[in-house]
XYZ file of C-alpha atoms in Angstrom:
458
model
C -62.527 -12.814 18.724
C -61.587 -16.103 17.907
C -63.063 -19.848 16.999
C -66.956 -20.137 17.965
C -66.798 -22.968 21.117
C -69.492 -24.804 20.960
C -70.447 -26.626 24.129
C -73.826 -28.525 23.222
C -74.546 -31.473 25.868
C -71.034 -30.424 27.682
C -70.631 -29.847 31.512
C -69.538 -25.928 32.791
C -69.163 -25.123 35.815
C -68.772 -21.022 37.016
C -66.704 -20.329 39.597
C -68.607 -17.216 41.633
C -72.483 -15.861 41.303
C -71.681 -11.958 40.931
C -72.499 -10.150 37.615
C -69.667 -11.792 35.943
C -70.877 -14.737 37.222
C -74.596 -14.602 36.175
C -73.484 -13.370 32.783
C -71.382 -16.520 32.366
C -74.047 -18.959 34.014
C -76.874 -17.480 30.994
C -73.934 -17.794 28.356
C -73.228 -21.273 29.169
C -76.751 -22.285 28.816
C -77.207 -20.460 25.692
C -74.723 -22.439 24.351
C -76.138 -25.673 25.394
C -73.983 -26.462 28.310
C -75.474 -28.423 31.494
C -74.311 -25.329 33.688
C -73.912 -25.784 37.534
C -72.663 -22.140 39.718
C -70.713 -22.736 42.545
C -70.727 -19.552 45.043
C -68.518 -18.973 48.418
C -71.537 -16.486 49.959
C -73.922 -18.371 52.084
C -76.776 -17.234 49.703
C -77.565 -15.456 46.552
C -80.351 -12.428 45.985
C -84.136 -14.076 45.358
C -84.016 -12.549 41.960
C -80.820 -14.725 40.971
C -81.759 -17.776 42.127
C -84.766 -17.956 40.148
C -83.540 -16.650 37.120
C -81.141 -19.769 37.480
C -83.915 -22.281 38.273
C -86.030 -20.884 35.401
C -83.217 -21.160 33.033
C -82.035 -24.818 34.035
C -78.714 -23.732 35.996
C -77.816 -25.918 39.207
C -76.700 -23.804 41.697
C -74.759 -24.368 45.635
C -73.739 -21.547 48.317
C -72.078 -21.604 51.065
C -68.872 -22.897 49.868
C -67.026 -25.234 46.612
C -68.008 -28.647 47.068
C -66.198 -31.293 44.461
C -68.903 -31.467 42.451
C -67.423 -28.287 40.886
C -64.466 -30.185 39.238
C -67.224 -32.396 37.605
C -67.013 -30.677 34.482
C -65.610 -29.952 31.158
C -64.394 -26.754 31.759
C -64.156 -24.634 34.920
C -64.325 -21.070 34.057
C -63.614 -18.225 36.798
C -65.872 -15.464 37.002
C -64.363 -11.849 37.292
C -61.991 -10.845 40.489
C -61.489 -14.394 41.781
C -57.936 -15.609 42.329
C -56.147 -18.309 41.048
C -55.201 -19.540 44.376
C -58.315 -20.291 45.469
C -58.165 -23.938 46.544
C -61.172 -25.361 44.095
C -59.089 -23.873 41.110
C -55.990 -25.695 42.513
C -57.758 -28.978 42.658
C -58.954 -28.413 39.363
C -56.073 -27.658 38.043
C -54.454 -30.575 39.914
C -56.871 -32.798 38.946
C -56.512 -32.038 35.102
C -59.433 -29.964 34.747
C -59.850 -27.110 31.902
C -59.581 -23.731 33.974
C -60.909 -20.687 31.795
C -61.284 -17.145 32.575
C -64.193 -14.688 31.839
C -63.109 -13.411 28.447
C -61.428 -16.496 26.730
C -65.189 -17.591 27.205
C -66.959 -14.859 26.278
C -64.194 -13.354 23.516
C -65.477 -16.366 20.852
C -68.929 -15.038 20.413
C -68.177 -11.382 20.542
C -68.706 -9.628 17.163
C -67.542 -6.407 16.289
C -64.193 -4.495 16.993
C -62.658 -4.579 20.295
C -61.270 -1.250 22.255
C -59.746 -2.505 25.528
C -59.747 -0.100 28.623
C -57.554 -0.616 31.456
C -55.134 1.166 33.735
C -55.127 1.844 37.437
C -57.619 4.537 37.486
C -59.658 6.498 34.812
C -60.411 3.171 33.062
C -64.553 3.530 34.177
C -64.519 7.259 32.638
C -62.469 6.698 29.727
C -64.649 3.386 28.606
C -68.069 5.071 29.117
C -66.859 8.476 27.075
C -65.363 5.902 24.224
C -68.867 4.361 24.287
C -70.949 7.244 24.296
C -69.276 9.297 22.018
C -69.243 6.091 19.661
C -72.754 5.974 19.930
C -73.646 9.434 19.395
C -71.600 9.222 15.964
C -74.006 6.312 14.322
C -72.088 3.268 15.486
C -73.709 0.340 17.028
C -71.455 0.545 20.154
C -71.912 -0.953 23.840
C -69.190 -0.207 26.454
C -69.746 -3.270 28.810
C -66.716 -5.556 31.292
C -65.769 -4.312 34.390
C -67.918 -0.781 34.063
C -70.844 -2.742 35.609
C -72.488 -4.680 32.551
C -71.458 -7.982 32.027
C -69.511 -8.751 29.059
C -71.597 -12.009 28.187
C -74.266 -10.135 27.791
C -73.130 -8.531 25.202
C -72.523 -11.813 23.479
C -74.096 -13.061 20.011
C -74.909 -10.194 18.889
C -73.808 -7.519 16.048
C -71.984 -4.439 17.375
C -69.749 -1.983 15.488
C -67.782 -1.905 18.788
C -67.882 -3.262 21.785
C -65.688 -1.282 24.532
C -64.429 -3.157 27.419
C -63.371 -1.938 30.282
C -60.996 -4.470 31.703
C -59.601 -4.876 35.469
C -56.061 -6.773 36.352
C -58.040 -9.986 37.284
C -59.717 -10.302 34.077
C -56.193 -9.900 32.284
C -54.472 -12.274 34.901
C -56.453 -15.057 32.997
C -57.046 -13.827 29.469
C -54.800 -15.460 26.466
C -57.288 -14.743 23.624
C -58.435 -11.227 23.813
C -57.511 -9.197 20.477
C -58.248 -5.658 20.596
C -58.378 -3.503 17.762
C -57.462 -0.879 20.397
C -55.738 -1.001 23.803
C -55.853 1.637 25.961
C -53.749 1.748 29.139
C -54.797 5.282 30.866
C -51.629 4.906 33.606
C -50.247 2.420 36.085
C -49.584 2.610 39.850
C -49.185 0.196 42.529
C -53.124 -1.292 43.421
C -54.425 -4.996 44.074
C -50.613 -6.304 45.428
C -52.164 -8.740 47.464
C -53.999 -10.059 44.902
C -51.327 -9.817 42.041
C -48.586 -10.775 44.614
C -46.188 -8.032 43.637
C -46.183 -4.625 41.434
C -44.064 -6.576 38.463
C -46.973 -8.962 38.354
C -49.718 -6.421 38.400
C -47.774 -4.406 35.645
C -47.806 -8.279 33.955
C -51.471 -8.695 33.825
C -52.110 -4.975 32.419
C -49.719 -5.081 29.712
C -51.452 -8.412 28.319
C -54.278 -6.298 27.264
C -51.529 -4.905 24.476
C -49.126 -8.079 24.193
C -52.463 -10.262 23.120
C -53.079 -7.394 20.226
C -52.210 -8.730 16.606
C -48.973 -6.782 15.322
C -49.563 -3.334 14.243
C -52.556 -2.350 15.916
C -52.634 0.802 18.468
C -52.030 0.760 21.547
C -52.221 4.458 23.489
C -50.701 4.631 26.690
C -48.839 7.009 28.974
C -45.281 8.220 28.250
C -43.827 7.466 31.125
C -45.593 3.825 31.179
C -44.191 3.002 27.239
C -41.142 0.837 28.276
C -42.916 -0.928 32.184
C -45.489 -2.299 29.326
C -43.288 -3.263 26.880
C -46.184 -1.782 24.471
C -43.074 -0.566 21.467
C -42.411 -4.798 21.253
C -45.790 -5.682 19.433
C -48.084 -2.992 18.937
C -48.165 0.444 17.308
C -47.999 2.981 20.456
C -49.370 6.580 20.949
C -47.675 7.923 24.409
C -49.263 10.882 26.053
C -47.484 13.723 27.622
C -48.103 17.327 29.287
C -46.308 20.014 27.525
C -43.452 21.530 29.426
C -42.920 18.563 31.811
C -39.370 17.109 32.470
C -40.124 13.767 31.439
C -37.943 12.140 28.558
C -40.058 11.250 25.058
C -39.987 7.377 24.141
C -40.159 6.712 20.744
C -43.334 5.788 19.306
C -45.262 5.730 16.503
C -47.805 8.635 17.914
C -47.887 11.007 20.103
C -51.067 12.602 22.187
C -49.731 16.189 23.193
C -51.388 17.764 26.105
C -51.028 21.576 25.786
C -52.592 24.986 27.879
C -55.967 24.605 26.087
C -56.003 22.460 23.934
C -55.121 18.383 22.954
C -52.907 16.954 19.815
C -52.518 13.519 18.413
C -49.212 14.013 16.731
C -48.649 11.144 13.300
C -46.399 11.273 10.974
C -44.977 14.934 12.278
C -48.570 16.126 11.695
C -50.374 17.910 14.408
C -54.485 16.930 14.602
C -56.554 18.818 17.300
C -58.038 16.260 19.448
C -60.218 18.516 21.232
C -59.944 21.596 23.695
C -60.272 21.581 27.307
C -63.312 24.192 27.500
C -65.505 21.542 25.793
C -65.580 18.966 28.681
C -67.120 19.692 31.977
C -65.071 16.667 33.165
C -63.093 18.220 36.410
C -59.472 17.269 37.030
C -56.182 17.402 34.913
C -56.732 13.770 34.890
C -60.046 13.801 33.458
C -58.356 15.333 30.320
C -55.851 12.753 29.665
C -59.265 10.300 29.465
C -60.862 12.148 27.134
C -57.635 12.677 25.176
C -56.871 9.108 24.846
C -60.417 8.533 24.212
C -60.373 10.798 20.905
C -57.286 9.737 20.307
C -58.666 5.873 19.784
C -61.210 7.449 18.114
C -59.220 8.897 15.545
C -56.752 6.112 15.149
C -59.770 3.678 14.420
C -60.252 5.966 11.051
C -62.968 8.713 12.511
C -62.692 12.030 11.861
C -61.576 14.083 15.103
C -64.279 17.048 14.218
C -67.237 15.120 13.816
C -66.332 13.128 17.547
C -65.369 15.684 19.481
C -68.422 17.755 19.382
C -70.077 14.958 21.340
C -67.858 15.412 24.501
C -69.677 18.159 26.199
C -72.507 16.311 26.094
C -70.717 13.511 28.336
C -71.787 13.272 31.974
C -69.715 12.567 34.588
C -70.087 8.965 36.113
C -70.745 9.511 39.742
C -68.458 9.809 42.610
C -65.331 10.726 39.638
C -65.041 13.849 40.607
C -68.352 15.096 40.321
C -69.293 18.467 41.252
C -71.503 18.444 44.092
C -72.744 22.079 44.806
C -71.142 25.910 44.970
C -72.084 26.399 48.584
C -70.872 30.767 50.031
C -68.328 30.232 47.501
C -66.762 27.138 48.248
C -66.578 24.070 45.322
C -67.628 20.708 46.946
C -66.953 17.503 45.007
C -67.055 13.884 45.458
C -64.247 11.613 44.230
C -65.548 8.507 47.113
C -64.334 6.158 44.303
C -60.695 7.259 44.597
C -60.067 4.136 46.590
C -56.717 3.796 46.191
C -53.222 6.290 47.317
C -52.451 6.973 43.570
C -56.349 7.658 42.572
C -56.753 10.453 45.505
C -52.965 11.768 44.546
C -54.527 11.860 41.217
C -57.779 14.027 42.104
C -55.938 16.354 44.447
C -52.937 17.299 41.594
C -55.665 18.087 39.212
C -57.634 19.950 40.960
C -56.789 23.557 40.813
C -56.300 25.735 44.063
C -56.034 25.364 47.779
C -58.306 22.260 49.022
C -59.657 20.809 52.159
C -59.550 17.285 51.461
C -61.202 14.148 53.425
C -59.389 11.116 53.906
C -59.977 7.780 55.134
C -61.507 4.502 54.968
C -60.845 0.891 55.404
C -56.828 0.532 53.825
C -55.589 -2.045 51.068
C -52.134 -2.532 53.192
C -50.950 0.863 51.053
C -47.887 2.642 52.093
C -49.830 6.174 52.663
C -45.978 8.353 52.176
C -46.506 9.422 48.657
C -50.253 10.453 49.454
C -48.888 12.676 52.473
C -46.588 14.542 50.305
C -48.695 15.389 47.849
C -51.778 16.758 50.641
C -48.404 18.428 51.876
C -48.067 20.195 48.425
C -51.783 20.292 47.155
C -54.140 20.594 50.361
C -54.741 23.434 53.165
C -56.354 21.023 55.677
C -56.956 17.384 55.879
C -59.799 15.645 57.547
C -59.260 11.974 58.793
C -61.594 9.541 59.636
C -62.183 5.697 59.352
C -59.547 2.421 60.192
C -56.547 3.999 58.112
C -57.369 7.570 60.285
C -53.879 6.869 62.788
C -51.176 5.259 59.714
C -52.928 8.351 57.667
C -51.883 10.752 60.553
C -48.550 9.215 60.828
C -47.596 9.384 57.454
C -48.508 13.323 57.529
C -47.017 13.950 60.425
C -43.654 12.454 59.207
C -43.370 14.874 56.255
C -44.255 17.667 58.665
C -48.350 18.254 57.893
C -49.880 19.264 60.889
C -53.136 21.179 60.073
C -55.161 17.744 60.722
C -59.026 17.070 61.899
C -59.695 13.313 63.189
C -63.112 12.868 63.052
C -65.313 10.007 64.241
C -67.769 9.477 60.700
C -68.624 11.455 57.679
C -71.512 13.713 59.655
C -68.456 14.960 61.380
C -66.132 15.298 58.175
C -68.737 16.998 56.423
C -69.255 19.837 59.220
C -65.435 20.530 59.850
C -65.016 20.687 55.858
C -67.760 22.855 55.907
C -65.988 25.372 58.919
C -62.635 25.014 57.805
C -63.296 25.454 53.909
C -62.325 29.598 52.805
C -64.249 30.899 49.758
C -62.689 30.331 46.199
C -61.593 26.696 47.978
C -62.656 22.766 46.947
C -63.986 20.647 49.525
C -62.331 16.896 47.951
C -63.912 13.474 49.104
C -61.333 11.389 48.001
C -60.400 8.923 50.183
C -57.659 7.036 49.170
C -59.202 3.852 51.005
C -62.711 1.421 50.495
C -65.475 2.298 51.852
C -65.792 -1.135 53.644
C -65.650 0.234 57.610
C -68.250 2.283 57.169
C -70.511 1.799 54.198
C -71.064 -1.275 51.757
C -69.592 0.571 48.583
C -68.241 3.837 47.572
C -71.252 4.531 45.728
C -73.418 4.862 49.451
C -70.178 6.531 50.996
C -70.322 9.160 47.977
C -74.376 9.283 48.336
C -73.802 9.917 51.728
C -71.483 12.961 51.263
C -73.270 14.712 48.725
C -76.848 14.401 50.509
C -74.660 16.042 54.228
C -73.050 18.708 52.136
C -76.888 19.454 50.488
C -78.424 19.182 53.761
C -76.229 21.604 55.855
C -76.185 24.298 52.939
C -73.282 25.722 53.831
C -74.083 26.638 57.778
C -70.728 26.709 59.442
């Protein structure tokens, strides 16, 4: 939070007509600007543009004409990149450039946790929320989770939880948190960032923009890429009986057998044990660890939060448990999008798996995701524009018990053959959904109703 803006009688323009987008456009006007939305996409959704015609927001499609640099202020909604050429005639043309949350940050009210990392960040937000909710506070958990920040603007909240992407970060200079959460880091969004060192850049802002002294909880082994000791107080998780060397930090979040620790002061408090989340996945318990662990470091009592976190529902297509069909687990992880998200969901899954892999790519290298189906998976099933650099990269580490298949129908019936009882069926991808579907959310829909609708007939 910062100095209240005020932009009465002022020109804004918003760059891009998504959710961030609308959220800024309704802001703006709220705050008495003469808002015009400029949009790439040849057209925009019935219900938008009349929302934006009843509120008094000028609108164009089909491209950035200059009357977008006709402004006071030029402020880019969420996932749009600085190089964009109507940014770099603004910028060239001394107009103010802002990004999402240095506008909306002013006229939040109420304590900032910050959630980002490369994967987890969606789960770890919404549990924070919830669990915030469930104990009395006022509490929204809004950002890149699917509500719009802005609209949680001018208004009272105990806490507002945000779950923040690289893009956001890229452009924010005035976000304080009261809490920063970094859940891990691995290589995503290069060809946005332009290089690993820079995506690592834009994370760690979420904890170098923290005032001095407040907590910031992040992984061991990611303490010293963030810099996080410099500024902020630090709680590092780590596993028990791993061969990974402590940093020194202020806190530490101990993952045990059964059970989770947030270690201050050479004290041991019980987080919460594993048999009270139906979350599945090793992975899934480092979220809800570093969720109580902001929890407790923002003055709650552990016991009175963590009896809220078996009543937390997975968000779909997170590894959600699709069915128990002749005893065979299926489960749908269609938004592990990425190499390191699908390494993720395959390590913490217990016990042999037939996985299914495949999609349109993000120019990955697919090595390290071969090597760990080598260690973690029985059989793999391939399908989509990655299928052949997929193949490759198993084949050069010497995995040959491979299925191409032509589309999910396929996938799902070879899973459903090649699957031995007291096995998981994994959707996780490691690739969009873009080749074949129009989100992972319809890819995952799709899996779950084909695994439903055969019932197990192999």
């Amino acid at each position: 939070m910062g100095t209240i803006q005020s932009y009465e009688g002022e020109k804004v323009t918003i760059l891009g007509a998504g959710t961030s987008g609308q959220g800024l456009a309704f802001l703006a006007r709220r705050l008495g600007a003469q808002v015009f939305v400029t949009e790439h996409k040849e057209s925009l959704p019935d219900h938008v543009e009349k929302a934006f015609h009843e509120n008094g927001i000028d609108c164009e499609t089909g491209g950035h004409s200059e009357r977008a640099l006709d402004t006071n202020v030029l402020v880019v909604s969420s996932g749009i990149s600085p190089s964009v050429p109507i940014i770099q005639k603004a910028l060239g043309a001394g107009v103010p450039v802002m990004g999402e949350l240095d506008f909306v940050v002013p006229h939040l009210q109420g304590k900032i946790i910050g959630v980002t990392g490369s994967n987890g960040k969606s789960t770890t937000t919404a549990l924070t929320g919830f669990v915030l909710e469930k104990c009395g506070y006022k509490a929204v958990a809004a950002g890149n989770i699917g509500k719009a920040l802005s609209c949680c603007a001018e208004e009272n909240w105990d806490y507002i939880v945000i779950e923040l992407s690289s893009f956001q970060l890229a452009w924010a200079h005035n976000l304080h948190s009261h809490i920063a959460i970094v859940t891990n880091l691995a290589p995503d969004h290069i060809d946005w960032h332009g290089s690993y060192e820079k995506y690592i850049e834009a994370k760690a802002r979420l904890i170098h923009l923290q005032e001095p002294g407040q907590w910031a909880i992040v992984q061991n082994r990611d303490v010293r890429a963030l810099e996080a000791h410099k500024r902020s107080h630090v709680a590092s998780l780590f596993w028990e009986g791993q061969q990974e060397k402590l940093q020194k930090t202020h806190a530490f979040i101990r993952m045990g057998d059964k059970k989770a620790f947030l270690c201050t002061d050479g004290v041991d408090e019980l987080l919460f044990r594993y048999e009270d989340t139906s979350l599945i996945g090793r992975h899934n318990l480092e979220n809800v660890a570093m969720t109580m662990a902001a929890l407790t470091l923002s003055g709650m009592k552990c016991s009175d939060a963590s009896r809220f976190v078996a009543d937390f529902k997975p968000l779909s297509h997170r590894c959600t448990f699709v069915a128990d069909i002749d005893g065979v687990r299926y489960i749908d992880d269609s938004k592990g999008t990425n190499v390191a998200a699908s390494s993720t969901a395959l390590s913490s899954i217990e016990g042999e798996k037939v996985v299914i892999l495949g999609g349109k790519g993000k120019g990955e290298d697919y090595g390290p995701l071969a090597e760990v189906v080598k260690k973690e998976a029985r059989v793999a099933i391939i399908l989509g524009e990655e299928k052949a650099k997929i193949l490759q990269a198993l084949e050069n580490i010497g995995f040959s018990n491979c299925i191409e298949v032509a589309d999910m129908e396929e996938a799902v019936r070879m899973a459903m053959k090649a699957a031995l009882p007291g096995e998981t069926v994994l959707l996780s991808p490691a690739c969009t959904s873009w080749d074949m579907y129009s989100s992972y959310e319809k890819r995952g829909e799709h899996f779950q109703h084909l695994v439903k609708q055969y019932g197990g007939k192999r």
